[in-house]
Coordinates of C-alpha atoms in Angstrom, one line a residue:
M1 CA -0.9 -12.0 103.2
K2 CA -3.3 -11.8 100.3
N3 CA -5.7 -14.4 101.6
N4 CA -5.7 -12.7 105.1
R5 CA -6.7 -9.4 103.6
K6 CA -9.5 -10.9 101.5
E7 CA -10.8 -12.7 104.6
F8 CA -10.6 -9.5 106.6
L9 CA -12.6 -7.6 104.0
K10 CA -15.2 -10.4 103.9
Q11 CA -15.6 -10.2 107.7
I12 CA -16.5 -6.5 107.5
G13 CA -18.6 -6.9 104.4
L14 CA -16.4 -4.8 102.1
A15 CA -14.9 -7.4 99.7
G16 CA -15.8 -6.7 96.1
L17 CA -17.9 -3.7 97.1
G18 CA -15.3 -1.0 97.9
L19 CA -16.5 1.7 100.2
T20 CA -19.1 3.0 97.8
G21 CA -21.0 -0.2 98.3
A22 CA -20.0 -0.2 101.9
S23 CA -21.5 3.1 102.6
K24 CA -24.9 1.6 101.8
L25 CA -24.3 -1.3 104.2
L26 CA -22.9 0.4 107.2
D27 CA -25.4 2.5 109.0
V28 CA -24.2 5.4 111.2
N29 CA -25.9 3.8 114.2
Q30 CA -24.3 0.4 113.6
S31 CA -21.4 -0.4 115.9
Y32 CA -18.1 -1.0 114.3
K33 CA -14.4 -1.0 115.1
K34 CA -12.7 2.3 114.7
D35 CA -10.0 0.7 112.5
H36 CA -12.3 -1.4 110.3
F37 CA -10.8 0.0 107.1
Q38 CA -7.2 -1.0 108.2
Q39 CA -5.2 -4.0 107.1
A40 CA -3.2 -5.9 109.6
P41 CA -0.5 -7.8 107.7
G42 CA 3.0 -6.3 107.6
Q43 CA 4.9 -4.7 104.7
R44 CA 6.4 -7.1 102.2
F45 CA 9.1 -4.7 100.9
N46 CA 9.4 -0.9 101.4
M47 CA 9.1 0.8 98.0
H48 CA 9.7 4.2 99.6
G49 CA 13.3 5.1 98.8
Y50 CA 13.7 2.1 96.5
A51 CA 16.0 2.7 93.5
A52 CA 15.2 0.3 90.6
P53 CA 18.1 -0.7 88.3
A54 CA 19.0 2.2 86.0
L55 CA 17.6 2.3 82.5
E56 CA 19.7 3.9 79.8
T57 CA 16.6 4.2 77.6
V58 CA 13.1 4.3 79.2
R59 CA 10.8 2.5 76.7
V60 CA 7.2 3.7 77.2
G61 CA 3.8 2.3 76.3
L62 CA 0.7 4.5 76.8
I63 CA -2.8 3.4 77.4
G64 CA -5.6 5.9 76.7
I65 CA -4.9 8.5 74.0
G66 CA -7.6 11.1 74.7
S67 CA -6.7 14.7 75.5
R68 CA -4.5 13.8 78.5
G69 CA -2.9 10.8 76.9
S70 CA -2.1 12.6 73.6
G71 CA -0.6 15.5 75.6
T72 CA 1.6 13.1 77.6
V73 CA 2.9 11.4 74.5
R74 CA 4.0 14.8 73.3
R75 CA 5.6 15.6 76.7
L76 CA 7.5 12.4 77.0
A77 CA 8.6 12.4 73.4
G78 CA 10.6 15.6 74.1
I79 CA 12.8 14.0 76.9
E80 CA 16.2 12.5 76.2
G81 CA 16.4 8.8 76.7
V82 CA 12.7 8.1 76.1
E83 CA 11.4 5.8 73.3
I84 CA 7.7 5.7 72.7
K85 CA 7.1 2.0 71.8
A86 CA 3.3 1.6 71.8
L87 CA 0.1 3.5 72.0
C88 CA -3.4 2.1 72.8
D89 CA -6.8 3.5 72.5
T90 CA -10.3 2.2 71.4
V91 CA -10.5 5.1 68.9
S92 CA -7.9 4.4 66.2
E93 CA -8.1 8.0 64.8
R94 CA -6.7 9.3 68.1
V95 CA -3.7 7.1 67.9
R96 CA -2.9 8.0 64.3
A97 CA -3.2 11.7 65.1
T98 CA -1.0 11.4 68.1
I99 CA 1.7 9.5 66.2
D100 CA 1.6 12.3 63.6
S101 CA 2.0 14.9 66.4
I102 CA 5.5 13.5 67.3
S103 CA 6.7 13.0 63.8
Q104 CA 9.4 15.6 64.4
F105 CA 11.1 13.1 66.8
P106 CA 12.5 10.4 64.6
Q107 CA 13.5 8.1 67.5
H108 CA 9.8 7.3 68.1
S109 CA 8.0 4.8 65.9
P110 CA 5.2 3.4 68.2
H111 CA 3.1 0.4 67.4
S112 CA -0.7 0.9 67.6
Y113 CA -3.2 -1.1 69.7
T114 CA -6.7 -0.3 68.7
D115 CA -8.5 -3.6 68.3
G116 CA -11.1 -3.5 71.0
P117 CA -11.4 -2.7 74.7
D118 CA -8.9 -5.4 75.8
A119 CA -6.1 -4.4 73.5
W120 CA -4.3 -2.8 76.4
K121 CA -3.6 -6.2 77.8
K122 CA -1.5 -7.1 74.8
L123 CA 0.5 -3.9 75.2
C124 CA 1.2 -4.8 78.9
E125 CA 2.5 -8.2 77.7
R126 CA 5.2 -6.8 75.5
D127 CA 8.8 -7.5 76.7
D128 CA 10.3 -4.3 75.2
I129 CA 8.5 -1.8 77.5
D130 CA 9.8 -0.5 80.8
L131 CA 7.1 2.1 81.8
I132 CA 3.4 2.1 81.1
Y133 CA 1.4 5.4 81.3
I134 CA -2.3 5.1 82.0
A135 CA -4.9 7.7 81.1
T136 CA -8.1 5.7 80.8
P137 CA -11.5 6.0 82.7
W138 CA -11.0 5.8 86.4
H139 CA -12.5 2.4 86.9
L140 CA -9.8 0.8 84.7
H141 CA -6.8 2.3 86.5
A142 CA -6.2 -0.2 89.2
Q143 CA -6.6 -3.3 87.0
Q144 CA -4.4 -1.9 84.3
A145 CA -1.7 -0.9 86.8
L146 CA -1.8 -4.4 88.4
R147 CA -1.4 -6.1 85.0
A148 CA 1.4 -3.8 84.0
M149 CA 3.4 -4.5 87.2
E150 CA 2.7 -8.2 87.0
H151 CA 4.3 -8.0 83.5
D152 CA 7.5 -6.3 84.9
K153 CA 6.6 -2.7 84.0
H154 CA 6.8 0.4 86.1
V155 CA 3.5 2.5 86.1
Y156 CA 2.9 6.2 85.7
M157 CA -0.8 7.0 85.8
E158 CA -3.4 9.7 85.8
I159 CA -5.4 10.1 89.0
P160 CA -6.7 8.1 90.8
A161 CA -4.6 5.0 91.4
A162 CA -7.6 3.1 92.6
Q163 CA -11.3 3.6 93.5
T164 CA -11.7 1.3 96.5
I165 CA -9.7 0.6 99.6
E166 CA -9.3 -3.1 98.5
E167 CA -7.9 -1.9 95.2
C168 CA -5.5 0.4 97.0
W169 CA -4.1 -2.5 99.0
Q170 CA -3.8 -4.7 95.8
V171 CA -1.8 -1.9 94.2
V172 CA 0.5 -1.7 97.2
E173 CA 1.0 -5.5 97.5
T174 CA 1.8 -5.9 93.8
S175 CA 4.2 -3.0 93.7
E176 CA 6.0 -4.4 96.8
R177 CA 6.1 -7.9 95.5
T178 CA 7.2 -7.1 91.9
R179 CA 9.4 -4.2 93.0
K180 CA 7.9 -2.1 90.3
H181 CA 7.2 1.6 90.8
C182 CA 3.6 3.0 90.7
A183 CA 3.6 6.8 90.5
L184 CA 0.7 9.2 90.1
V185 CA 0.4 12.1 87.8
S186 CA -0.8 15.0 90.0
S187 CA -0.1 18.6 90.9
S188 CA 3.0 18.5 93.1
C189 CA 5.8 20.5 94.5
H190 CA 8.1 19.8 91.6
S191 CA 7.6 23.2 90.0
G192 CA 6.6 26.8 90.3
L193 CA 5.5 28.5 93.5
N194 CA 4.7 25.1 95.0
A195 CA 8.4 24.1 94.8
V196 CA 9.4 27.5 96.3
T197 CA 6.9 27.0 99.2
L198 CA 8.1 23.5 99.9
N199 CA 11.7 24.8 100.1
M200 CA 10.6 27.5 102.5
V201 CA 8.8 25.0 104.6
R202 CA 11.9 22.8 104.8
Q203 CA 14.1 25.7 105.8
G204 CA 11.7 26.6 108.6
F205 CA 10.4 29.9 107.2
F206 CA 6.8 29.2 108.4
G207 CA 7.9 27.6 111.7
E208 CA 6.1 24.4 112.8
L209 CA 3.3 23.6 110.3
V210 CA -0.2 23.6 111.7
H211 CA -2.8 23.7 108.9
G212 CA -3.1 23.4 105.1
E213 CA -5.9 23.8 102.6
G214 CA -6.3 22.4 99.1
N215 CA -9.1 22.5 96.6
Y216 CA -10.3 21.1 93.3
V217 CA -12.6 24.0 92.3
H218 CA -13.1 23.9 88.6
D219 CA -16.4 25.1 87.0
R220 CA -17.6 22.5 84.6
I221 CA -21.1 23.9 84.2
S222 CA -20.9 27.4 82.8
N223 CA -19.3 26.6 79.5
R224 CA -22.1 24.9 77.6
N225 CA -19.8 24.1 74.7
R226 CA -18.2 21.4 76.8
W227 CA -21.5 19.5 76.7
V228 CA -22.0 19.6 72.9
R229 CA -21.2 16.1 71.6
D230 CA -18.6 16.0 68.8
P231 CA -19.4 13.8 65.8
D232 CA -15.7 13.9 64.8
N233 CA -14.6 12.5 68.2
A234 CA -16.8 9.4 68.7
Y235 CA -19.6 11.8 69.8
W236 CA -17.8 12.5 73.0
F237 CA -18.2 15.8 74.8
G238 CA -15.7 17.9 76.7
Y239 CA -16.5 16.6 80.1
R240 CA -16.3 13.0 78.9
P241 CA -19.2 10.5 79.1
W242 CA -17.4 8.2 81.6
R243 CA -16.6 11.1 83.9
L244 CA -20.2 12.2 84.0
D245 CA -21.1 8.7 85.1
E246 CA -18.7 8.9 88.0
N247 CA -20.7 11.8 89.5
I248 CA -23.9 9.6 89.8
G249 CA -24.6 7.7 93.0
R250 CA -21.3 8.8 94.7
N251 CA -21.1 11.7 97.2
G252 CA -17.7 12.7 98.5
N253 CA -14.5 14.3 97.3
L254 CA -14.1 12.6 93.9
Y255 CA -10.9 14.4 92.9
P256 CA -8.8 15.3 95.9
Q257 CA -5.3 14.7 94.6
H258 CA -4.4 18.1 93.0
G259 CA -5.1 20.0 96.1
L260 CA -3.8 17.4 98.5
T261 CA -0.5 16.4 97.0
P262 CA 1.4 19.6 97.6
L263 CA 0.1 19.7 101.2
A264 CA 1.1 16.1 101.8
Q265 CA 4.6 16.8 100.5
M266 CA 5.0 19.9 102.7
M267 CA 3.8 18.0 105.7
D268 CA 6.0 15.0 105.0
I269 CA 3.1 12.7 104.8
N270 CA 4.3 9.0 104.5
Y271 CA 7.8 10.1 105.6
G272 CA 7.5 11.8 109.0
D273 CA 3.8 12.2 109.5
Q274 CA 0.7 10.2 108.5
M275 CA -3.0 10.9 108.2
D276 CA -5.0 9.7 111.2
Y277 CA -8.7 10.2 110.5
L278 CA -11.0 12.4 108.4
V279 CA -14.5 13.7 108.4
S280 CA -16.4 14.8 105.3
V281 CA -19.7 16.6 104.5
S282 CA -21.4 17.4 101.2
S283 CA -24.0 19.8 100.1
D284 CA -27.0 18.8 98.0
D285 CA -26.7 19.0 94.2
F286 CA -28.0 22.3 93.0
S287 CA -26.5 22.3 89.5
M288 CA -25.9 18.9 87.8
G289 CA -29.5 17.8 87.9
P290 CA -30.9 21.0 86.5
L291 CA -28.2 21.0 83.8
M292 CA -29.2 17.5 82.7
E293 CA -32.8 18.6 82.3
E294 CA -31.7 21.5 80.1
L295 CA -29.4 19.3 78.0
A296 CA -32.0 16.6 77.6
A297 CA -34.4 19.1 76.0
E298 CA -31.8 19.7 73.3
D299 CA -30.2 16.3 72.9
D300 CA -31.9 12.9 73.6
Y301 CA -28.5 11.5 74.7
Y302 CA -28.9 13.2 78.1
K303 CA -32.4 12.0 78.8
P304 CA -31.3 8.9 80.8
Y305 CA -29.4 11.3 83.2
V306 CA -32.5 13.2 84.2
G307 CA -33.5 12.5 87.7
K308 CA -30.2 10.8 88.6
N309 CA -28.7 11.2 92.1
F310 CA -25.7 13.5 91.4
R311 CA -23.0 14.3 94.0
G312 CA -23.4 17.5 95.9
N313 CA -22.0 20.8 94.6
M314 CA -19.6 21.2 97.5
N315 CA -17.7 18.7 99.5
V316 CA -15.6 19.7 102.5
T317 CA -13.2 17.3 104.1
I318 CA -11.1 17.7 107.2
I319 CA -8.1 15.4 107.9
R320 CA -6.1 15.2 111.1
T321 CA -2.6 13.8 111.1
H322 CA -0.8 11.9 113.8
K323 CA 1.3 15.0 114.6
G324 CA -1.9 17.0 115.2
R325 CA -1.9 19.0 112.0
T326 CA -5.1 19.6 110.0
I327 CA -5.8 19.6 106.3
M328 CA -9.0 21.0 104.7
L329 CA -10.0 19.9 101.2
Q330 CA -12.8 21.2 99.0
H331 CA -14.3 19.7 95.8
D332 CA -16.7 21.7 93.7
I333 CA -16.9 21.5 89.9
S334 CA -20.6 22.6 89.6
S335 CA -20.5 26.2 90.8
P336 CA -19.4 29.4 89.0
R337 CA -16.2 30.0 91.1
P338 CA -12.7 30.9 90.0
G339 CA -10.5 27.8 89.9
S340 CA -8.1 26.8 92.6
R341 CA -6.0 23.9 93.7
F342 CA -3.3 24.2 96.4
Q343 CA -4.7 26.9 98.6
L344 CA -2.5 27.7 101.6
I345 CA 0.0 26.4 104.2
S346 CA 0.1 27.9 107.7
G347 CA 2.6 27.5 110.4
T348 CA 3.5 29.0 113.8
Q349 CA 5.6 31.8 112.1
G350 CA 3.8 32.5 108.9
I351 CA 1.4 31.6 106.0
S352 CA 1.7 31.2 102.3
R353 CA -1.6 31.6 100.3
H354 CA -1.6 30.8 96.6
Y355 CA -5.3 31.5 95.8
P356 CA -6.8 33.9 95.0
V357 CA -4.0 35.3 92.9
P358 CA -1.7 37.0 93.3
A359 CA -0.1 34.7 95.8
R360 CA 0.7 36.2 99.2
I361 CA 2.9 35.6 102.3
A362 CA 2.4 36.9 105.8
T363 CA 4.4 36.6 109.0
S364 CA 2.0 38.4 111.3
H365 CA -1.6 39.5 111.6
D366 CA -0.6 42.9 110.4
G367 CA -1.1 41.9 106.8
W368 CA 0.6 40.5 103.7
I369 CA 4.2 41.4 103.0
P370 CA 4.9 43.9 100.2
E371 CA 5.1 42.5 96.6
E372 CA 8.8 43.4 96.3
E373 CA 9.6 41.4 99.4
F374 CA 7.5 38.5 98.2
H375 CA 9.5 38.3 94.9
S376 CA 12.7 38.6 96.8
L377 CA 11.8 35.5 98.9
E378 CA 10.6 33.7 95.8
E379 CA 14.0 34.2 94.2
K380 CA 15.9 33.3 97.4
Y381 CA 14.0 30.0 98.0
T382 CA 13.8 28.8 94.4
P383 CA 15.1 25.2 94.7
E384 CA 17.8 23.5 92.5
I385 CA 15.3 21.3 90.7
T386 CA 13.6 24.5 89.3
K387 CA 16.8 26.1 88.3
R388 CA 18.1 23.0 86.6
F389 CA 14.9 22.4 84.7
N390 CA 14.8 26.0 83.5
E391 CA 18.3 25.7 82.2
L392 CA 17.3 22.6 80.3
V393 CA 14.3 24.3 78.8
N394 CA 16.5 27.2 77.6
Q395 CA 18.9 24.8 76.0
A396 CA 16.3 22.7 74.3
A397 CA 15.7 22.9 70.6
D398 CA 11.9 22.7 70.8
A399 CA 10.9 26.1 69.5
D400 CA 7.2 25.2 69.6
R401 CA 7.2 24.5 73.3
E402 CA 5.4 27.8 74.3
N403 CA 2.8 27.3 71.7
L404 CA 1.7 23.9 73.0
R405 CA -1.2 23.2 75.3
S406 CA -0.1 23.3 78.9
Y407 CA -0.5 19.5 79.3
A408 CA 1.5 18.9 76.1
R409 CA 4.6 20.8 77.4
V410 CA 7.4 18.9 79.2
N411 CA 7.2 19.6 82.9
E412 CA 9.4 19.1 85.9
M413 CA 7.5 16.0 87.2
D414 CA 7.7 14.1 83.9
W415 CA 11.4 15.0 83.4
R416 CA 12.4 14.1 87.0
L417 CA 10.5 10.7 86.7
I418 CA 12.5 9.8 83.6
D419 CA 15.7 11.2 85.1
C420 CA 15.3 9.1 88.2
L421 CA 14.6 5.9 86.2
R422 CA 17.7 6.6 84.0
N423 CA 20.0 7.3 86.9
G424 CA 18.8 4.5 89.2
L425 CA 17.4 6.9 91.8
P426 CA 14.3 6.5 94.0
L427 CA 11.1 8.1 92.7
E428 CA 10.0 11.2 94.5
M429 CA 6.3 10.1 94.4
D430 CA 5.8 6.5 95.2
V431 CA 3.1 3.8 95.4
Y432 CA 2.2 4.8 99.0
D433 CA 1.6 8.4 97.9
A434 CA -0.5 7.2 95.0
V435 CA -2.9 5.0 97.0
L436 CA -3.1 7.3 100.0
W437 CA -4.2 10.3 97.9
S438 CA -6.6 8.0 96.0
A439 CA -8.1 6.5 99.2
I440 CA -9.5 9.9 100.2
T441 CA -12.4 9.5 97.8
P442 CA -13.9 6.2 99.1
L443 CA -13.2 7.3 102.7
T444 CA -15.1 10.6 102.2
E445 CA -18.0 8.7 100.5
W446 CA -18.3 6.6 103.7
S447 CA -18.2 9.6 106.0
V448 CA -20.8 11.6 103.9
A449 CA -23.1 8.6 103.8
N450 CA -22.8 8.2 107.6
R451 CA -23.7 11.8 108.7
S452 CA -20.1 12.9 108.6
N453 CA -18.8 10.5 111.1
S454 CA -15.0 10.2 111.4
V455 CA -13.2 7.4 109.6
K456 CA -9.7 6.2 110.2
V457 CA -7.3 6.6 107.3
P458 CA -5.4 3.4 106.4
D459 CA -1.7 3.4 106.8
F460 CA -0.5 1.9 103.5
T461 CA 3.2 2.1 104.7
N462 CA 2.4 -0.3 107.6
G463 CA 4.2 2.0 110.1
A464 CA 7.2 2.7 107.9
W465 CA 6.3 6.4 107.7
M466 CA 7.8 6.8 111.1
T467 CA 11.3 5.9 109.8
N468 CA 11.1 6.6 106.1
E469 CA 13.6 9.2 104.8
R470 CA 12.1 12.4 103.6
G471 CA 11.0 12.3 99.9
M472 CA 10.9 15.0 97.3
D473 CA 14.5 15.7 96.6
I474 CA 13.9 19.2 95.3
N475 CA 17.5 20.3 95.9
L476 CA 18.9 17.3 94.0
G477 CA 20.9 16.1 97.0
K478 CA 20.8 12.6 95.6
G479 CA 22.1 13.6 92.2
G480 CA 20.7 13.0 88.8
A481 CA 19.3 15.9 86.8
T482 CA 21.4 14.7 83.9
T483 CA 18.6 14.0 81.4
M484 CA 18.3 16.6 78.7
L485 CA 15.2 18.0 77.0
I486 CA 15.2 17.6 73.2

């Protein structure tokens, strides 16, 4: 299978290049097969619905201890049945500070890996770790996930799972062959109003779904303090040097997952419906280039960035599914707009709009339902997973929870991941979700580079989406929900 896929990629000129390179090779006027981003070989093993053997204690190693990584250590440390075994980062001070931050939990005594950029490989090779969390620069995610699974570890990683279509297929193949889970950390329908809306969708409140919209709109320009380099943190700045580099020479939706994931779960993507094709268009860059010129006048570090080809301010992508539904995604981190992620879901009998706040629901063109009725529906459709998690939070002894940064507080997604692993239940977000949501980026890059031509979305389930059982067990029908919060 592996050799066949490599040969296929060679034939279409994509092997080793990914679609970023491919966009430079494939001219819009060049003839090509409509399915040239697909893979023909069949599925080795279906990871959707797969329940790995139960783990009484989930032993965790974490790679990448920056702001996200340190917050995740704190989150996982507060879940029953978790043991933090190892932490890895190229900056030793971050690891030491993170270990100090969980000193209140005596069950954790993690080993440090800080001896160079390849130290993470040693962590993967340990035989006393069950789950590896990855929060490193994007270009490292796929190779680190592959190595972790090859060494008999489940994977839980920050977005994206991969940066090229070839990497996406490698992640799928490895997960299927090793039978190790590979799940993505992303906004989802595990919590809050997203969970309520998913429950309403599944109980038919909105009728047949027609359209959804999701964004990653997050102004990174206006706050100039984010661009001041910190001598106490390896001279990094708030936006991160590696992430700035990701915005050069690439033009597409670079961060689709937060807006897309709730929509995909509401539309049963990968288990009942599947993406068919997409089109994508980007504006010019009106902000990043001028910002680099301003910063370079104050700090020589930014001079090499002057004149670079930055991605456009706004990217708009439209996806059509096999069932005829549409999804619109937007990506803009360069404009002074209020932030938004999951935007709205619309059906034949109603609509739920989450942004701008306050969230609203309508069932006709006459207008939004009254606030009192909205809250009544919210209470009625709150799913069991939310009720159970709130009970656990109220029972927990962590008095500092509300004082922690948002990404350092235990959330439903982390808790449910650990709960499923401890109870031997299928994960609610699997490898097919991880790679599909990640594949949107290189596919949009190709479309933008080819005058917004449509491109077929690969089916990483190899047709299993037509028979897969519905995922996201928000009403806990399969059990579990036994893991406590500390």
